[in-house]
XYZ file of C-alpha atoms in Angstrom:
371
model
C 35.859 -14.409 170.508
C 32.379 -15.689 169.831
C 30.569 -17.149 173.193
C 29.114 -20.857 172.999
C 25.340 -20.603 173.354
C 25.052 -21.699 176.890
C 20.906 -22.848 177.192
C 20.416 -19.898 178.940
C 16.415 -21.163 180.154
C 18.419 -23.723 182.558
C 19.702 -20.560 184.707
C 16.676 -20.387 186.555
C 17.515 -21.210 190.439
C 16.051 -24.378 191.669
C 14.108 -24.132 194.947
C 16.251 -26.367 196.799
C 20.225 -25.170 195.788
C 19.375 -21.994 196.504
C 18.269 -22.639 200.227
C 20.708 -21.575 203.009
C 21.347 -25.352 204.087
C 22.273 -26.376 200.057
C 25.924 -25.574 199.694
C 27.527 -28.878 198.671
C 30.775 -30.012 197.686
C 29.755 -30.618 194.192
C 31.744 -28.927 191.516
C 29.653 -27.683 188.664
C 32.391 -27.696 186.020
C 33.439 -31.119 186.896
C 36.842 -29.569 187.568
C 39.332 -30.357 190.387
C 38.541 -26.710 192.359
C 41.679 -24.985 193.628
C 41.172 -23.010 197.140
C 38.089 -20.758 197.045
C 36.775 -22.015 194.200
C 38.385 -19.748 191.035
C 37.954 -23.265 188.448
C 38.557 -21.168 185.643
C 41.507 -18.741 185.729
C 44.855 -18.923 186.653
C 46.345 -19.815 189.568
C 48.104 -17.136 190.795
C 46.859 -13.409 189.608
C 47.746 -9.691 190.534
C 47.135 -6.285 189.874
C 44.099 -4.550 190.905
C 40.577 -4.704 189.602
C 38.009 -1.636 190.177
C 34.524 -2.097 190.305
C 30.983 -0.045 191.799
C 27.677 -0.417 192.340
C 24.870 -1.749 193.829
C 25.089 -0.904 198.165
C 23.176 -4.155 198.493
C 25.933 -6.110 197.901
C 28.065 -4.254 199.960
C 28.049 -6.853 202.849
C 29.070 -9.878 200.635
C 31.703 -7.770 198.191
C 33.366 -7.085 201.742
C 33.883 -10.809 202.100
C 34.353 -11.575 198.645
C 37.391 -9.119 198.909
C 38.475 -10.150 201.607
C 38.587 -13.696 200.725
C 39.816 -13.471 197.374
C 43.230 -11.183 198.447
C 43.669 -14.035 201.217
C 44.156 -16.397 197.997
C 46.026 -13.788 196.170
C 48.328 -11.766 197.845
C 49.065 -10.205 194.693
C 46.084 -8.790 193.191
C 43.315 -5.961 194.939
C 39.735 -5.890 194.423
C 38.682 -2.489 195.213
C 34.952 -1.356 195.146
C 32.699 1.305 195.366
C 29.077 1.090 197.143
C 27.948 3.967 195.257
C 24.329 2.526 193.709
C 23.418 0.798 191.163
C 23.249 3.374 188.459
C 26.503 4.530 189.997
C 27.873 1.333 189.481
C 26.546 1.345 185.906
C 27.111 4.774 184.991
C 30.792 4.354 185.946
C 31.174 0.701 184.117
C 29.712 2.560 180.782
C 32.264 5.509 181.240
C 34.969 3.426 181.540
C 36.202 4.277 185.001
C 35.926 0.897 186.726
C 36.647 -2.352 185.103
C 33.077 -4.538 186.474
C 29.826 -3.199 188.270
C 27.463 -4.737 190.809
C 23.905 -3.968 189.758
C 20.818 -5.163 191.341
C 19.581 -4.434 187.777
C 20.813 -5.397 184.369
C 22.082 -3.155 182.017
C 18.990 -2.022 179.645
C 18.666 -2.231 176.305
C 20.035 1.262 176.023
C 22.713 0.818 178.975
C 23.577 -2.746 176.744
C 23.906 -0.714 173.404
C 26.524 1.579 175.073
C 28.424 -1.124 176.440
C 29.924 -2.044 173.064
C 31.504 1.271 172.416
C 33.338 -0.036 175.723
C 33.855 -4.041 175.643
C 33.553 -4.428 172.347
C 30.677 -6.321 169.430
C 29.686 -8.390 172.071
C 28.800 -5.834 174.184
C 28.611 -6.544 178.432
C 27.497 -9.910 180.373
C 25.183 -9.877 183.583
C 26.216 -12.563 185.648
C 23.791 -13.198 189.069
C 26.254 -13.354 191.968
C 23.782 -12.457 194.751
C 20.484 -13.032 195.665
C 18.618 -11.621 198.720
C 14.732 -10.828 199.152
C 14.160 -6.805 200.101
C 13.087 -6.559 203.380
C 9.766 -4.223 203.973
C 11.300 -2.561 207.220
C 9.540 -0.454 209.522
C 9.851 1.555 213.136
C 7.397 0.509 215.736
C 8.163 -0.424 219.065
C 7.015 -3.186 220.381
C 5.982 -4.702 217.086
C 8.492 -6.897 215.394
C 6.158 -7.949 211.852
C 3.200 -7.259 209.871
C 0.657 -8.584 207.739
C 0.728 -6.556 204.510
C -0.719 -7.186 200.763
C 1.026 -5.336 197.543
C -2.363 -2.843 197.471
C -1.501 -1.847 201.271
C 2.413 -2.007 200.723
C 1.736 0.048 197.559
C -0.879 2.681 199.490
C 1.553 3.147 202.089
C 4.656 4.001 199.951
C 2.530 6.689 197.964
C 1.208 8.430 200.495
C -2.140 7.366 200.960
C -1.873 5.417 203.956
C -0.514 7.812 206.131
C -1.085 6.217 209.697
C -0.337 2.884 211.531
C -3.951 2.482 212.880
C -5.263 2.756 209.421
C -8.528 0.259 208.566
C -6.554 -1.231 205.790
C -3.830 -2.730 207.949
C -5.904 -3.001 211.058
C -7.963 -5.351 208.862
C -4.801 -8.047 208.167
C -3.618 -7.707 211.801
C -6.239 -9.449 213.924
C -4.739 -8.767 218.061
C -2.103 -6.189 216.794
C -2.389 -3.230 218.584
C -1.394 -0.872 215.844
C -0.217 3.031 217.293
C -1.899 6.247 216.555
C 1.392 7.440 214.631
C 1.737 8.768 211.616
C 3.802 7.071 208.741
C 6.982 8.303 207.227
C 8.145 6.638 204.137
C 11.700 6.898 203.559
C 12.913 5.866 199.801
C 16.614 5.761 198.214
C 17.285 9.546 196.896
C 19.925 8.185 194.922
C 19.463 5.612 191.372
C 18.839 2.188 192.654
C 18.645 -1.078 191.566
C 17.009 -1.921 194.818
C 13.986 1.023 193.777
C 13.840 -0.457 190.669
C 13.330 -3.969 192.307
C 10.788 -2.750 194.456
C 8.977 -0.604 192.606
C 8.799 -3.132 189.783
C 7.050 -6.078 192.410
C 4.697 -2.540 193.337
C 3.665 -2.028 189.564
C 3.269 -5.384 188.969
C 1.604 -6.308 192.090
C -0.323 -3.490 192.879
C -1.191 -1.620 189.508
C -4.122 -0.085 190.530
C -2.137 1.840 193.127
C 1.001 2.070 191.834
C 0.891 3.776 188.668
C 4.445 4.743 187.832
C 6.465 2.443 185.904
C 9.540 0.428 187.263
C 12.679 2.842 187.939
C 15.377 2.924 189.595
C 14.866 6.626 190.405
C 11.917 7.471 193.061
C 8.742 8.813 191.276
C 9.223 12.700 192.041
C 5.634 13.213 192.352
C 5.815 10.887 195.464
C 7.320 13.047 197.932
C 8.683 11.135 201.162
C 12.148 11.159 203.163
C 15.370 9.933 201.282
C 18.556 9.246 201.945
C 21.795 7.844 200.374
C 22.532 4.358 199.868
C 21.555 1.161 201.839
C 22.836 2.223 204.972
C 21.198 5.695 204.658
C 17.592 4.304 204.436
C 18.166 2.056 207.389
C 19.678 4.616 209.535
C 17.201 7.292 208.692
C 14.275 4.232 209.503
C 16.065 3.187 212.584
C 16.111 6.780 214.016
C 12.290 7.964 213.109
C 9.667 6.173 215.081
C 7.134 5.266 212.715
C 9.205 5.056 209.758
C 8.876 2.398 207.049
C 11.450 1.291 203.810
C 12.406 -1.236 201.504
C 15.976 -2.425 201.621
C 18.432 -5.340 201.323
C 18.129 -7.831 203.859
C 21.012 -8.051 205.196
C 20.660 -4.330 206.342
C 17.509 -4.769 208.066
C 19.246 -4.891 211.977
C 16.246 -4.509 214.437
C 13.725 -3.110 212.770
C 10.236 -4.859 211.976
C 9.697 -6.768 208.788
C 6.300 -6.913 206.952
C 5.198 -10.600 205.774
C 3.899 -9.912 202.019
C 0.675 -11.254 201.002
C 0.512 -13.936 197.912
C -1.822 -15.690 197.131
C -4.261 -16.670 200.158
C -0.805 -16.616 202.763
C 1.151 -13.897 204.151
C 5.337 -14.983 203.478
C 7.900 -14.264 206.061
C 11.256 -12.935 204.142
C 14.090 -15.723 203.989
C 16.226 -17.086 201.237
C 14.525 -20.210 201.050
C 11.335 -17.892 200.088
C 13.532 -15.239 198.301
C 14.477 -19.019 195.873
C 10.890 -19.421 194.993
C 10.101 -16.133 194.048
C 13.470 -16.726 191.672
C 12.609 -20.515 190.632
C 9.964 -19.007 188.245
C 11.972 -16.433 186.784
C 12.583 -16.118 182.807
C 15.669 -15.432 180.883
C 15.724 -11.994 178.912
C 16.061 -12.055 175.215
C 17.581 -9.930 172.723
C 21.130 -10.479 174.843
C 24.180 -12.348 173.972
C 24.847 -16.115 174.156
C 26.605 -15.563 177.483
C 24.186 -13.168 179.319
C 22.054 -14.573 181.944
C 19.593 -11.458 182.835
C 16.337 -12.551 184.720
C 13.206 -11.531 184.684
C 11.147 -12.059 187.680
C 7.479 -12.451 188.095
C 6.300 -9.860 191.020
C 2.393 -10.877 191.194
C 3.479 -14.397 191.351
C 0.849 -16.545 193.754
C 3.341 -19.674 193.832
C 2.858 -20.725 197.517
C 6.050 -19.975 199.911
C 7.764 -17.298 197.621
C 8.440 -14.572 198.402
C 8.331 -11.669 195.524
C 9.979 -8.664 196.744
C 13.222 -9.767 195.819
C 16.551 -8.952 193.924
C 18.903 -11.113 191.869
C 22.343 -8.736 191.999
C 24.862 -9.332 189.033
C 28.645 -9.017 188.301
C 28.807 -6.946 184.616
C 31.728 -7.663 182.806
C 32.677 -6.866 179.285
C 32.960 -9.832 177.017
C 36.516 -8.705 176.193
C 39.054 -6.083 177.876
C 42.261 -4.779 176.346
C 44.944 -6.769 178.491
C 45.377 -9.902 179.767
C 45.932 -8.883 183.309
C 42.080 -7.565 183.189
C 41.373 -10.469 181.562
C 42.397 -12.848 184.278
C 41.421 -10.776 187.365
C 37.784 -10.483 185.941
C 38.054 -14.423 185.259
C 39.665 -15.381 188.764
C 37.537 -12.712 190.637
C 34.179 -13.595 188.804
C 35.058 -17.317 189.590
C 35.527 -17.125 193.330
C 32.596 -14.799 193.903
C 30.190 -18.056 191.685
C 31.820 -20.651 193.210
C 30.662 -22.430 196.447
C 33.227 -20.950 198.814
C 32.336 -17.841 197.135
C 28.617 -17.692 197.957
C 29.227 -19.857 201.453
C 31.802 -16.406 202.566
C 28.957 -14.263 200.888
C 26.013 -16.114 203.029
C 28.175 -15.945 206.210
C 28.333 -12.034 206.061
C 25.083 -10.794 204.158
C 22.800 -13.676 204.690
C 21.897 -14.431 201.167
C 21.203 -17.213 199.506
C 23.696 -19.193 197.701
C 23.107 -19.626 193.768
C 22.402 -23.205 192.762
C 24.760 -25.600 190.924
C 23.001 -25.207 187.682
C 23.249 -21.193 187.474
C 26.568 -21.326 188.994
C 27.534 -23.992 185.932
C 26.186 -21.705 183.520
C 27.804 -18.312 185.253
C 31.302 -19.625 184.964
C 31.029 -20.836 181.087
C 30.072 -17.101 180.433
C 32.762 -16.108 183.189
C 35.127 -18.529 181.014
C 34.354 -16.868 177.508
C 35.755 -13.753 178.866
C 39.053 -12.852 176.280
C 41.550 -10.193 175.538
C 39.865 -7.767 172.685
C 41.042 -8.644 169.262
């Protein structure tokens, strides 16, 4: 089944639908919306679908889950907060049926994907956006001035104490400790490292040398742990520590406000939708595929640049119809405005706007049983 060419260029997110406070009652596909917001696939679906990935997400999957089976008795969604690459790795092998990826596939990664779904390969479909928090350990001190050259010295190495002149000089009447810095990174493949590390190199490139991965630079040595929840733990237990990780994981710990332009940004998803509003479709991709590219040294005033757009990656065909309508029902309710408004209420992200959502479920919509 060919996909319609969908204008791909309109799926950039729109300042103002993707703040907290924008979740209408509009209906993008001009449809009457059944409960929860599935527009495009039946009304009644079971079995299970599998999917893995991206830890990020984990907060909002957990209410996706929950709220789909609540308008499905029959049908599971079970997934795996293994990582990114996990997610991806296991999507290319064929041993889940969708991945959540704060990273699209690559162009290799894409390539593989139609020995598994088919000529048309995979889709990336955004389903979550959240800014990356800059998290630290310091008692007493709940946020911090920081630019991408400090944020960037700090994470190699080279700042390697609080009272340092460098973030003394952007903290004016902060008394900073005498204690020495412990970065703590993701040991396992990331799509938040590769979000981060991408704003560093594109931010910072003096400093930060290495390209974009989702894999820590080995010659950086630091802390690591697994996962989302490792990073924050590991933070939240070492005075002094400092990480990057997905909002909604931050808890107590402080939060740095990231220098752009002339103004330092506080995280939030009205910010986190700026950074995103100037964003660029990938090419190369099929019709249906709504990768993003986002610019990291942006100086747009407000936005915030350390952030991630997380994606839904489902192949363009699967071999039965059950799979077929799970992904479609599933990929439906997790777009739609209940969807993102049960995904906001538990991870704090911001909801996609009416024009990406309009575009994610015609690509969610072209998804067909393989030929």
């Amino acid at each position: 089944m060919k996909a319609l060419r969908f204008g791909r260029a309109a799926a950039v997110i729109s300042v103002a639908a993707l703040a907290l406070t924008a979740c209408g009652s509009d209906n993008a596909t001009n449809q009457a919306e059944p409960a929860g917001g599935a527009t495009s696939a039946a009304a009644e679906v079971t079995g299970t679908l599998t999917g893995a990935g991206s830890s990020a997400q984990n907060a909002a999957m957990t209410a996706w889950q929950a709220g789909f089976q609540a308008m499905h008795s029959g049908a599971n969604i079970q997934y795996s907060p293994d990582g990114s690459g996990a997610g991806r790795d296991a999507f290319l092998a064929q041993g889940v049926q969708f991945a959540g990826s704060d990273a699209y596939l690559d162009d290799e990664e894409y390539e593989a994907s139609k020995e598994v779904c088919g000529p048309d390969g995979a889709i990336n479909i955004p389903a979550y956006v959240s800014p990356i928090a800059v998290a630290f350990n310091l008692p007493g001190i709940d946020s911090l001035n920081l630019d991408a050259p400090t944020i960037a010295s700090i994470f190699r190495g080279e700042i390697s104490n609080w009272n340092d002149d460098a973030i003394a000089a952007q903290n004016e009447g902060v008394e900073l400790p005498d204690t020495p810095i412990t970065v703590v990174h993701r040991a396992d493949e990331s799509g938040t490292t590769e979000n981060f590390t991408e704003y560093l190199a594109a931010a910072a490139p003096d400093v930060w040398t290495d390209e974009a991965s989702g894999d820590w630079p080995a010659e950086v040595v630091a802390e690591n742990a697994q996962g989302t929840n490792g990073v924050v733990s590991t933070t939240t237990a070492t005075e002094g520590a400092i990480t990057y990780t997905d909002a909604s994981a931050v808890g107590d710990l402080g939060q740095a406000l990231v220098k752009v332009g002339e103004e330092y940004v506080e995280l939030s998803p009205e910010a986190a939708s700026r950074a995103v509003e100037v964003a660029t479709p990938v090419e190369g991709r099929p019709d249906a595929d709504m990768s993003l590219d986002l610019e990291r040294d942006t100086t747009e005033s407000g936005a915030y640049p350390v952030v991630l757009v997380s994606y839904h990656i489902y192949c363009t065909t699967y071999e039965d119809q059950e799979t077929v309508d799970l992904a479609k029902a599933f990929g439906s309710y997790a777009i739609s405005e209940q969807g993102q408004e049960d995904a906001a209420s538990s991870a704090g992200n911001a909801p996609i706007s009416e024009a990406l959502r309009e575009q994610a479920q015609q690509a969610i919509d072209s998804i067909a049983v393989a030929s």
